[in-house]
Amino acid sequence: MTIPAELLDCRGQRCPLPVIAVARRLPELPVGTVVRVLADDPAAAVDIPAWCRMRGQEFVGRITGPDGPGYDVRRSV
């Protein structure tokens, strides 16, 4: 299980805002850092993995927890 080093709470935000949040935060973190994006907009399930593919970042996976759906992204470059 991956333990995120950073948490971005984007619940209540419509896409593309969660993607924009991770795109702004990731470059400030060291390569290898995992960020968990909490996002309850159903579009995030498609948009976040697609953004990772386009930007060369690793989509670690989707999580479901008491805080709602989340998406783990590892900074690769």
Coordinates of C-alpha atoms in Angstrom, one line a residue:
M1 CA 0.0 0.0 0.0
T2 CA 1.3 3.4 -1.0
I3 CA 1.3 6.1 1.7
P4 CA 0.9 9.6 0.3
A5 CA 3.3 12.3 1.5
E6 CA 0.9 15.0 0.5
L7 CA -2.9 15.4 0.5
L8 CA -4.8 17.8 -1.8
D9 CA -8.5 18.1 -0.8
C10 CA -10.4 19.0 -3.9
R11 CA -13.8 17.7 -2.7
G12 CA -16.6 19.8 -4.0
Q13 CA -14.5 21.1 -6.9
R14 CA -15.5 20.4 -10.5
C15 CA -13.0 19.2 -13.1
P16 CA -10.6 20.5 -14.2
L17 CA -9.8 22.1 -10.8
P18 CA -8.5 18.9 -9.2
V19 CA -6.2 18.3 -12.1
I20 CA -5.0 21.9 -12.0
A21 CA -4.3 21.5 -8.2
V22 CA -2.1 18.5 -8.7
A23 CA -0.4 20.1 -11.7
R24 CA 0.6 23.1 -9.6
R25 CA 1.7 21.2 -6.6
L26 CA 3.6 18.2 -8.1
P27 CA 6.6 20.3 -9.5
E28 CA 7.2 21.7 -6.0
L29 CA 7.8 18.1 -4.6
P30 CA 10.7 15.8 -4.9
V31 CA 10.6 13.0 -7.6
G32 CA 9.1 9.9 -6.1
T33 CA 6.7 11.8 -3.8
V34 CA 3.1 10.5 -3.8
V35 CA 0.2 13.0 -3.7
R36 CA -3.3 11.9 -2.9
V37 CA -6.0 14.0 -4.5
L38 CA -9.4 13.7 -2.8
A39 CA -11.9 14.5 -5.6
D40 CA -15.6 13.7 -5.6
D41 CA -16.4 14.9 -9.1
P42 CA -16.9 11.7 -11.2
A43 CA -14.9 13.3 -14.1
A44 CA -11.7 13.1 -11.9
A45 CA -11.7 9.3 -12.3
V46 CA -10.9 9.9 -16.0
D47 CA -9.2 13.2 -15.9
I48 CA -6.5 12.5 -13.3
P49 CA -5.2 9.3 -14.9
A50 CA -5.3 11.0 -18.4
W51 CA -3.3 13.9 -17.1
C52 CA -0.7 11.6 -15.7
R53 CA -0.3 9.8 -19.0
M54 CA 0.0 13.2 -20.9
R55 CA 2.5 14.6 -18.4
G56 CA 4.7 11.5 -17.8
Q57 CA 3.6 11.1 -14.1
E58 CA 2.7 7.8 -12.5
F59 CA -1.0 7.2 -11.7
V60 CA -0.6 4.9 -8.7
G61 CA -4.3 4.1 -8.3
R62 CA -7.8 5.0 -7.0
I63 CA -8.7 4.7 -3.4
T64 CA -12.0 4.7 -1.7
G65 CA -12.1 5.6 2.0
P66 CA -14.1 7.5 4.6
D67 CA -13.1 10.8 3.0
G68 CA -14.5 9.7 -0.4
P69 CA -12.7 8.9 -3.6
G70 CA -9.1 9.7 -3.9
Y71 CA -6.4 9.3 -6.6
D72 CA -2.7 8.7 -5.8
V73 CA -0.2 10.3 -8.2
R74 CA 3.6 9.8 -7.9
R75 CA 5.9 12.4 -9.3
S76 CA 8.1 10.7 -11.9
V77 CA 9.8 13.6 -13.6

